[in-house]
Every structure is written in structure tokens, then in C-alpha cells.
mmCIF file with all atom_site columns, C-alpha atoms in Angstrom:
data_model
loop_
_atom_site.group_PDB
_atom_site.id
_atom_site.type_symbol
_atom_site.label_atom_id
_atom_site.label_alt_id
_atom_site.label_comp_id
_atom_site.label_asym_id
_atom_site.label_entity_id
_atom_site.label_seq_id
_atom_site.pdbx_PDB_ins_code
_atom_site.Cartn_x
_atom_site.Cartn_y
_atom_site.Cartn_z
_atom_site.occupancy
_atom_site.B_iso_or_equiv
_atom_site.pdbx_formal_charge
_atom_site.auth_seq_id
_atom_site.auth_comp_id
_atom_site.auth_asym_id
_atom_site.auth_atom_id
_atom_site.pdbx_PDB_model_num
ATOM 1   C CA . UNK A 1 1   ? -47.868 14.483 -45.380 1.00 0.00 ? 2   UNK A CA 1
ATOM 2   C CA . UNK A 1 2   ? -45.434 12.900 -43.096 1.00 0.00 ? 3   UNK A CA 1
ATOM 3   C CA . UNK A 1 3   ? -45.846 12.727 -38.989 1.00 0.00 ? 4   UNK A CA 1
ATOM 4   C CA . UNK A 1 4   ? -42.858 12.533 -37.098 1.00 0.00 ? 5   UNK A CA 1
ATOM 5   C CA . UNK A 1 5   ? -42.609 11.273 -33.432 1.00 0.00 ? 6   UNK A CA 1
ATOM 6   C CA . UNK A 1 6   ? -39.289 11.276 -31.257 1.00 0.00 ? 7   UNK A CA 1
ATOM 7   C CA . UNK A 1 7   ? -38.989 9.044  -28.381 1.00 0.00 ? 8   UNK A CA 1
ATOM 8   C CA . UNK A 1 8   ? -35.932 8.074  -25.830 1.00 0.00 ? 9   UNK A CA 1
ATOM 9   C CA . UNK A 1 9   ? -35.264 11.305 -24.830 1.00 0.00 ? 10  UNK A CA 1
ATOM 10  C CA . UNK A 1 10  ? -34.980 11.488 -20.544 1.00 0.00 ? 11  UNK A CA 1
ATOM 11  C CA . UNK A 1 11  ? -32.001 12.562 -17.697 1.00 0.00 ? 12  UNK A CA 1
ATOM 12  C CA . UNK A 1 12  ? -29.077 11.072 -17.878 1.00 0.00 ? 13  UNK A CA 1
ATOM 13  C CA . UNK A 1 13  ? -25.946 12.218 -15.801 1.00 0.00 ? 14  UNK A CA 1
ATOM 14  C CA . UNK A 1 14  ? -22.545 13.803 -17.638 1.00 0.00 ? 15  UNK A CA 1
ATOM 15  C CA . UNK A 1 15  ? -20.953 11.940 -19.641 1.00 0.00 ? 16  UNK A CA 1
ATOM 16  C CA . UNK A 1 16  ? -23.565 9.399  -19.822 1.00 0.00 ? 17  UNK A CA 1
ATOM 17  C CA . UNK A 1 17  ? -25.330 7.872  -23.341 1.00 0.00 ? 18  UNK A CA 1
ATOM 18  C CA . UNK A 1 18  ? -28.794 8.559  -25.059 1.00 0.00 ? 19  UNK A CA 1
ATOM 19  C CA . UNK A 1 19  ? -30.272 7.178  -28.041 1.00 0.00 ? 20  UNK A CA 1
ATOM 20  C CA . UNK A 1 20  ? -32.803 9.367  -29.608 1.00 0.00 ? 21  UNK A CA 1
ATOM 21  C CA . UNK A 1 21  ? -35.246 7.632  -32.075 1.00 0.00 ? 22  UNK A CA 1
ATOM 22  C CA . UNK A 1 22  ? -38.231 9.044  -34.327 1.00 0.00 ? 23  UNK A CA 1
ATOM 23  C CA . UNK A 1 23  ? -40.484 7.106  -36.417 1.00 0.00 ? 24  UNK A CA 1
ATOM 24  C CA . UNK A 1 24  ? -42.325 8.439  -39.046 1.00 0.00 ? 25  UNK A CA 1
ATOM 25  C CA . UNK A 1 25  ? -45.472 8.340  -41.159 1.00 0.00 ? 26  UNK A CA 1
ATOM 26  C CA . UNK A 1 26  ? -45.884 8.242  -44.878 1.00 0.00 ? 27  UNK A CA 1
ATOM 27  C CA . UNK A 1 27  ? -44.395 6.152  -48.140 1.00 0.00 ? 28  UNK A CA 1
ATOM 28  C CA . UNK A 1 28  ? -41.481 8.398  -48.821 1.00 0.00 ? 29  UNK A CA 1
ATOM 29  C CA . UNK A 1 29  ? -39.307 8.173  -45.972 1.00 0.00 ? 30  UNK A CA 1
ATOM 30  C CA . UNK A 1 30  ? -36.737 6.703  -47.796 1.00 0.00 ? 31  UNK A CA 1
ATOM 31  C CA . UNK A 1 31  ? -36.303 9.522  -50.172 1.00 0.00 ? 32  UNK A CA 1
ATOM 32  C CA . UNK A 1 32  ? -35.896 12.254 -47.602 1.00 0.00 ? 33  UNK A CA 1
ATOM 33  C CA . UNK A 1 33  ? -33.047 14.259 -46.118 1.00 0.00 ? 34  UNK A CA 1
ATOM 34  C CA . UNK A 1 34  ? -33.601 13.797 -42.191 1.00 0.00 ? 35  UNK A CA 1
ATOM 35  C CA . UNK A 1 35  ? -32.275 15.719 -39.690 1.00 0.00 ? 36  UNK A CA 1
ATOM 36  C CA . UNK A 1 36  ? -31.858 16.135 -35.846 1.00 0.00 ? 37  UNK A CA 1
ATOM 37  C CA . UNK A 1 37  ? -31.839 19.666 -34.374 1.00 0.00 ? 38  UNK A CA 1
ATOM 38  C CA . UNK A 1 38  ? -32.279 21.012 -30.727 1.00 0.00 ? 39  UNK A CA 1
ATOM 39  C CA . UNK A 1 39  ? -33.300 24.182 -29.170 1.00 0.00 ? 40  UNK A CA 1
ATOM 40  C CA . UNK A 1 40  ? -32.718 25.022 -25.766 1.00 0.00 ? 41  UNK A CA 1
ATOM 41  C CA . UNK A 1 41  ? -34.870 28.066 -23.228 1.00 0.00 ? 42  UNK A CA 1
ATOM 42  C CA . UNK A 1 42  ? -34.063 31.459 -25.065 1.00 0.00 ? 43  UNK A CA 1
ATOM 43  C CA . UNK A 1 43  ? -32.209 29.569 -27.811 1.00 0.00 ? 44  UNK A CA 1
ATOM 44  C CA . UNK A 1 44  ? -33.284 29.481 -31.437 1.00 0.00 ? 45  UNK A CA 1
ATOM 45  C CA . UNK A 1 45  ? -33.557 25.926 -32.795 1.00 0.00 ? 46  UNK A CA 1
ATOM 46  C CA . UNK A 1 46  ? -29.759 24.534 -34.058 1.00 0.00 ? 47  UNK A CA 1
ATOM 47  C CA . UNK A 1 47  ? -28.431 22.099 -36.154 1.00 0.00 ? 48  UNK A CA 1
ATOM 48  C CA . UNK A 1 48  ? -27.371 18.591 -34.732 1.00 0.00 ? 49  UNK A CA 1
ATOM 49  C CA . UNK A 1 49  ? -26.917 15.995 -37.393 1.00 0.00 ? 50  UNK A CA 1
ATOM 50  C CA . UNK A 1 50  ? -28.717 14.892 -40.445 1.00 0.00 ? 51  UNK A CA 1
ATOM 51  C CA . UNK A 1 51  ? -28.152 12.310 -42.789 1.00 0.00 ? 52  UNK A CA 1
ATOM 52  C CA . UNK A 1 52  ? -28.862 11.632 -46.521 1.00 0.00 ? 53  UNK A CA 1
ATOM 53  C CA . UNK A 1 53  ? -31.566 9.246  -48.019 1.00 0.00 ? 54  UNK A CA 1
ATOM 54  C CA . UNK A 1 54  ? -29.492 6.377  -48.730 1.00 0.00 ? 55  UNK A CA 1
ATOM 55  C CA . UNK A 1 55  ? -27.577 6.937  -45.572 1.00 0.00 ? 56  UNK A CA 1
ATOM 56  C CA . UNK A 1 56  ? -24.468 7.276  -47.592 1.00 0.00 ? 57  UNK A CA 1
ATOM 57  C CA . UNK A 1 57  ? -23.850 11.136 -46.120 1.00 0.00 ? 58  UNK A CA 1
ATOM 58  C CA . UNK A 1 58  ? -24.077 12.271 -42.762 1.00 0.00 ? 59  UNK A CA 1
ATOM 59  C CA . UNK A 1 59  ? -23.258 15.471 -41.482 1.00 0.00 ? 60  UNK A CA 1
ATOM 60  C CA . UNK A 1 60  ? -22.920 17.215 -37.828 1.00 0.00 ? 61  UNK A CA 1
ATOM 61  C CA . UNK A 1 61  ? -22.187 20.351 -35.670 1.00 0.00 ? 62  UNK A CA 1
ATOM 62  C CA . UNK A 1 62  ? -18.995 20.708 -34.431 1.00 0.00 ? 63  UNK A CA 1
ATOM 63  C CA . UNK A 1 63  ? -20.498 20.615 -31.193 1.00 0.00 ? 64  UNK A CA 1
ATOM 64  C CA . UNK A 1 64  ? -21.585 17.087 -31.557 1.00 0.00 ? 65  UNK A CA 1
ATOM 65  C CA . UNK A 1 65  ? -18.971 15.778 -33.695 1.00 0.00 ? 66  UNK A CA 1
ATOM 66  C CA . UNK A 1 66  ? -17.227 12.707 -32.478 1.00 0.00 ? 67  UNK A CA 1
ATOM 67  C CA . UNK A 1 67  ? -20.159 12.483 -29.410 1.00 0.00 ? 68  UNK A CA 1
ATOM 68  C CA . UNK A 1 68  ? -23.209 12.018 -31.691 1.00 0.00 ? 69  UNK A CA 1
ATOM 69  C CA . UNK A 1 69  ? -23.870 9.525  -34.181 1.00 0.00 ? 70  UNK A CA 1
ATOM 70  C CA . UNK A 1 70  ? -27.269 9.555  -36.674 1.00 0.00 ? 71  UNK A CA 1
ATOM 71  C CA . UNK A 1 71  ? -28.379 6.700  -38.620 1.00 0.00 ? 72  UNK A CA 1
ATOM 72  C CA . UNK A 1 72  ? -31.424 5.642  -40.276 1.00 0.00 ? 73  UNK A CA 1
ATOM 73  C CA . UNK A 1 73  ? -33.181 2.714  -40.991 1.00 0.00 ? 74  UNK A CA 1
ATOM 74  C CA . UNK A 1 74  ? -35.445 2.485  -43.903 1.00 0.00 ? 75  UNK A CA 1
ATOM 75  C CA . UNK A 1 75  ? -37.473 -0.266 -43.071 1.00 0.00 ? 76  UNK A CA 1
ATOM 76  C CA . UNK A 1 76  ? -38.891 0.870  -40.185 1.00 0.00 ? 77  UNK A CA 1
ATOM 77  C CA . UNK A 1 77  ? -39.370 4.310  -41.009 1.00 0.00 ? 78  UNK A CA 1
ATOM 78  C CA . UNK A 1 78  ? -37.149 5.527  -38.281 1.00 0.00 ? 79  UNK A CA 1
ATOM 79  C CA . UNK A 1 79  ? -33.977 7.833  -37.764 1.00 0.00 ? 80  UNK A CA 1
ATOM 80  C CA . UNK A 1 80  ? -31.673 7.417  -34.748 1.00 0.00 ? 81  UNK A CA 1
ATOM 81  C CA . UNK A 1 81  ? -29.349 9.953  -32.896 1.00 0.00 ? 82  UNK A CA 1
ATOM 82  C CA . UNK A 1 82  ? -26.958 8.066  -30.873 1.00 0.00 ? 83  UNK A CA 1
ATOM 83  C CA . UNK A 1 83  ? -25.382 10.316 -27.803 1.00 0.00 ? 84  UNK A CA 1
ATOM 84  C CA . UNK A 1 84  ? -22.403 9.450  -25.494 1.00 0.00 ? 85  UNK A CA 1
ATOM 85  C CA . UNK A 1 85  ? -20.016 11.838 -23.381 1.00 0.00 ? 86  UNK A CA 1
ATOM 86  C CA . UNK A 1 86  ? -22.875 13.905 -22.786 1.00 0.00 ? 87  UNK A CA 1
ATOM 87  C CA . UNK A 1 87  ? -22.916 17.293 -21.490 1.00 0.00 ? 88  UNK A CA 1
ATOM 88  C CA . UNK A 1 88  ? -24.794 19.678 -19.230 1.00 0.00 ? 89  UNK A CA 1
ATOM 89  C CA . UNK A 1 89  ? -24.777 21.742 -22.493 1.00 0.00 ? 90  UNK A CA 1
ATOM 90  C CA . UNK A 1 90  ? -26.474 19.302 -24.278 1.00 0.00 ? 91  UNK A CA 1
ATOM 91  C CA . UNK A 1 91  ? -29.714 20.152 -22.481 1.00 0.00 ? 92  UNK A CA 1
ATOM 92  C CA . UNK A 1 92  ? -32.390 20.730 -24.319 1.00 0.00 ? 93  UNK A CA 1
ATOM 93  C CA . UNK A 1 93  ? -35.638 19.566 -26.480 1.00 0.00 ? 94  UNK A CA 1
ATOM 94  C CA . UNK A 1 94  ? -34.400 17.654 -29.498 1.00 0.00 ? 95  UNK A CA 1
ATOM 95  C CA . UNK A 1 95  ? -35.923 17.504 -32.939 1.00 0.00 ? 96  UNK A CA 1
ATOM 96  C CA . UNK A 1 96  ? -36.276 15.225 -35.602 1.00 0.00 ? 97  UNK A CA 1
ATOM 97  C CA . UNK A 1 97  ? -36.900 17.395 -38.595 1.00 0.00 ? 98  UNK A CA 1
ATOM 98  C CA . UNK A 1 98  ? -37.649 15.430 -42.920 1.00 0.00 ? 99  UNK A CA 1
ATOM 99  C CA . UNK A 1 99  ? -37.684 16.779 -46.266 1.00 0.00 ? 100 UNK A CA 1
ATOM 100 C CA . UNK A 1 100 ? -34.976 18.905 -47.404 1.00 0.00 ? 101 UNK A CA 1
ATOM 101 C CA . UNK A 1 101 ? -32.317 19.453 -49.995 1.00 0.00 ? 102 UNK A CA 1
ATOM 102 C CA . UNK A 1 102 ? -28.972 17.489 -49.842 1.00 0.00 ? 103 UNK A CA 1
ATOM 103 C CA . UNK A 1 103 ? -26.619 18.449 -46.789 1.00 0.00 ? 104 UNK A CA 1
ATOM 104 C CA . UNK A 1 104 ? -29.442 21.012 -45.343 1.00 0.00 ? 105 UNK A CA 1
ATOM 105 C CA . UNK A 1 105 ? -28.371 22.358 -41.925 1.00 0.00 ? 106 UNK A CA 1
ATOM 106 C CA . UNK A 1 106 ? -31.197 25.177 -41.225 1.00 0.00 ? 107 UNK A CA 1
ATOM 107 C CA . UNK A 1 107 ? -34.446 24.431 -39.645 1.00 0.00 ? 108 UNK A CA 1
ATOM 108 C CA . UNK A 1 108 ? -35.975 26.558 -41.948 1.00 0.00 ? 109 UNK A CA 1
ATOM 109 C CA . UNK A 1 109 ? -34.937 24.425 -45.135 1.00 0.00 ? 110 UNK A CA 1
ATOM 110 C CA . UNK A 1 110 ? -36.946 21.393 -43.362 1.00 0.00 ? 111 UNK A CA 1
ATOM 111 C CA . UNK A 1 111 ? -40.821 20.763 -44.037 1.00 0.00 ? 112 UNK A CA 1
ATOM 112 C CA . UNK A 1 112 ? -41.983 17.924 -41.608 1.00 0.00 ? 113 UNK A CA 1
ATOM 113 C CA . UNK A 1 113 ? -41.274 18.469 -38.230 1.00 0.00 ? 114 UNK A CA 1
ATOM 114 C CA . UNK A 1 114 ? -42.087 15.952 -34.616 1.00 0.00 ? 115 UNK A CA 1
ATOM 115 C CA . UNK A 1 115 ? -42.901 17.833 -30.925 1.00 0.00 ? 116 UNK A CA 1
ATOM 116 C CA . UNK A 1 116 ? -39.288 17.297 -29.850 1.00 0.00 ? 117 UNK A CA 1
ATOM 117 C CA . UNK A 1 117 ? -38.133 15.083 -27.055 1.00 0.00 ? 118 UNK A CA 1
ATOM 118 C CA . UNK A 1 118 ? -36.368 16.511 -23.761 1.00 0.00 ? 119 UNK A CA 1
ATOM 119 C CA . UNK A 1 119 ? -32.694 15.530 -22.868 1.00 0.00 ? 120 UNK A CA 1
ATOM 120 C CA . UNK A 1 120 ? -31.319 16.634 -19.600 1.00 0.00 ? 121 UNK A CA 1
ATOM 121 C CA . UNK A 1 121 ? -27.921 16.389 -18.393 1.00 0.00 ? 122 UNK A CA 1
ATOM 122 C CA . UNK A 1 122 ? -26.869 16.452 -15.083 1.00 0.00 ? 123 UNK A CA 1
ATOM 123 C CA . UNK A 1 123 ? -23.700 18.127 -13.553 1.00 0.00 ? 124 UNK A CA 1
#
């Protein structure tokens, strides 16, 4: 069983900079695809970045591309989703999502799952 918990999510105004973090429970982090998804009101949940065990591979929306930046850190358990240029259209509650095949981009491929963190972008 692994427990997931985001943090560092908060308003920030356009074309401002986040960084997203989630720690997580359990002895296998190190072995897991993680991933970073978001879901905004009347959205379904979408892909935002995710990144390979050994950090080696990382992969990301064309949305984000360029903007966001994931990275993990094995030590401490924890995954990281660095944001600059944000958007208004980056609103919304973002995910940390762990455990799923190699280069996995649907939320339905991941097992472990945190409550999600809010970003909001102002105009």
C-alpha cells in the first residue's frame, strides 16, 4: 500500500511559478512509474507529466511541455512538478498518481493515488 500526499499547490498570478511536491508512503517508491495529472470543474482527470523509476524518462502533455518540469527524488520518497509561465488554464486540482507500466499516460493505468492539491491562476 502506498499513501500519497501533494503539497505546494496555492494562487499564483499568470505567468508566475509553482512547485508541486508529493511525498509518499511505503518501501517501493523507487520502483514505481509516478505521475502528475490534473482535473479541472466538469473536466475528466488529464495527463500532466510522469517520470520513470530511475528518473532516466520523463514524459509530458503538450500542454505543459517546455512550462512544466517533473523530477523525483528517491531518497525522500517524493516527486516534484516544477511550473513556470503559468496560465489561467492551468487551473485546477493537481494529482500525484504511482504504480504503473513504463510511459503510462491514463489515470486509469495508475493504482495509488493522493487528494490532489489546488492551483489557481490569476488573469
Amino acid at each position: 500500500q502506498v499513501q500519497l500526499v501533494e503539497s505546494g499547490g496555492g494562487l499564483v498570478q499568470a505567468g508566475g511559478s509553482l512547485r508541486l511536491s508529493c511525498a509518499a508512503s511505503g518501501r517501493s517508491f523507487s520502483s514505481y512509474m509516478l505521475g502528475w495529472f490534473r482535473q479541472a470543474p466538469g473536466n475528466e482527470r488529464e495527463f500532466v507529466a510522469a517520470i520513470s523509476p530511475g528518473a532516466l524518462s520523463t514524459f509530458y502533455a503538450d500542454s505543459v511541455k517546455g512550462r512544466f518540469t517533473i523530477s523525483r527524488d528517491n531518497a525522500k520518497n517524493t516527486v516534484y512538478l516544477q511550473m513556470i509561465s503559468l496560465k489561467p488554464e492551468d487551473t485546477a486540482n493537481y494529482y500525484c498518481a504511482a504504480d504503473a507500466f513504463f510511459g503510462a499516460r491514463l489515470a486509469r493505468e495508475y493504482r495509488y493515488w493522493g487528494q490532489g492539491t489546488q492551483v489557481t491562476v490569476s488573469s
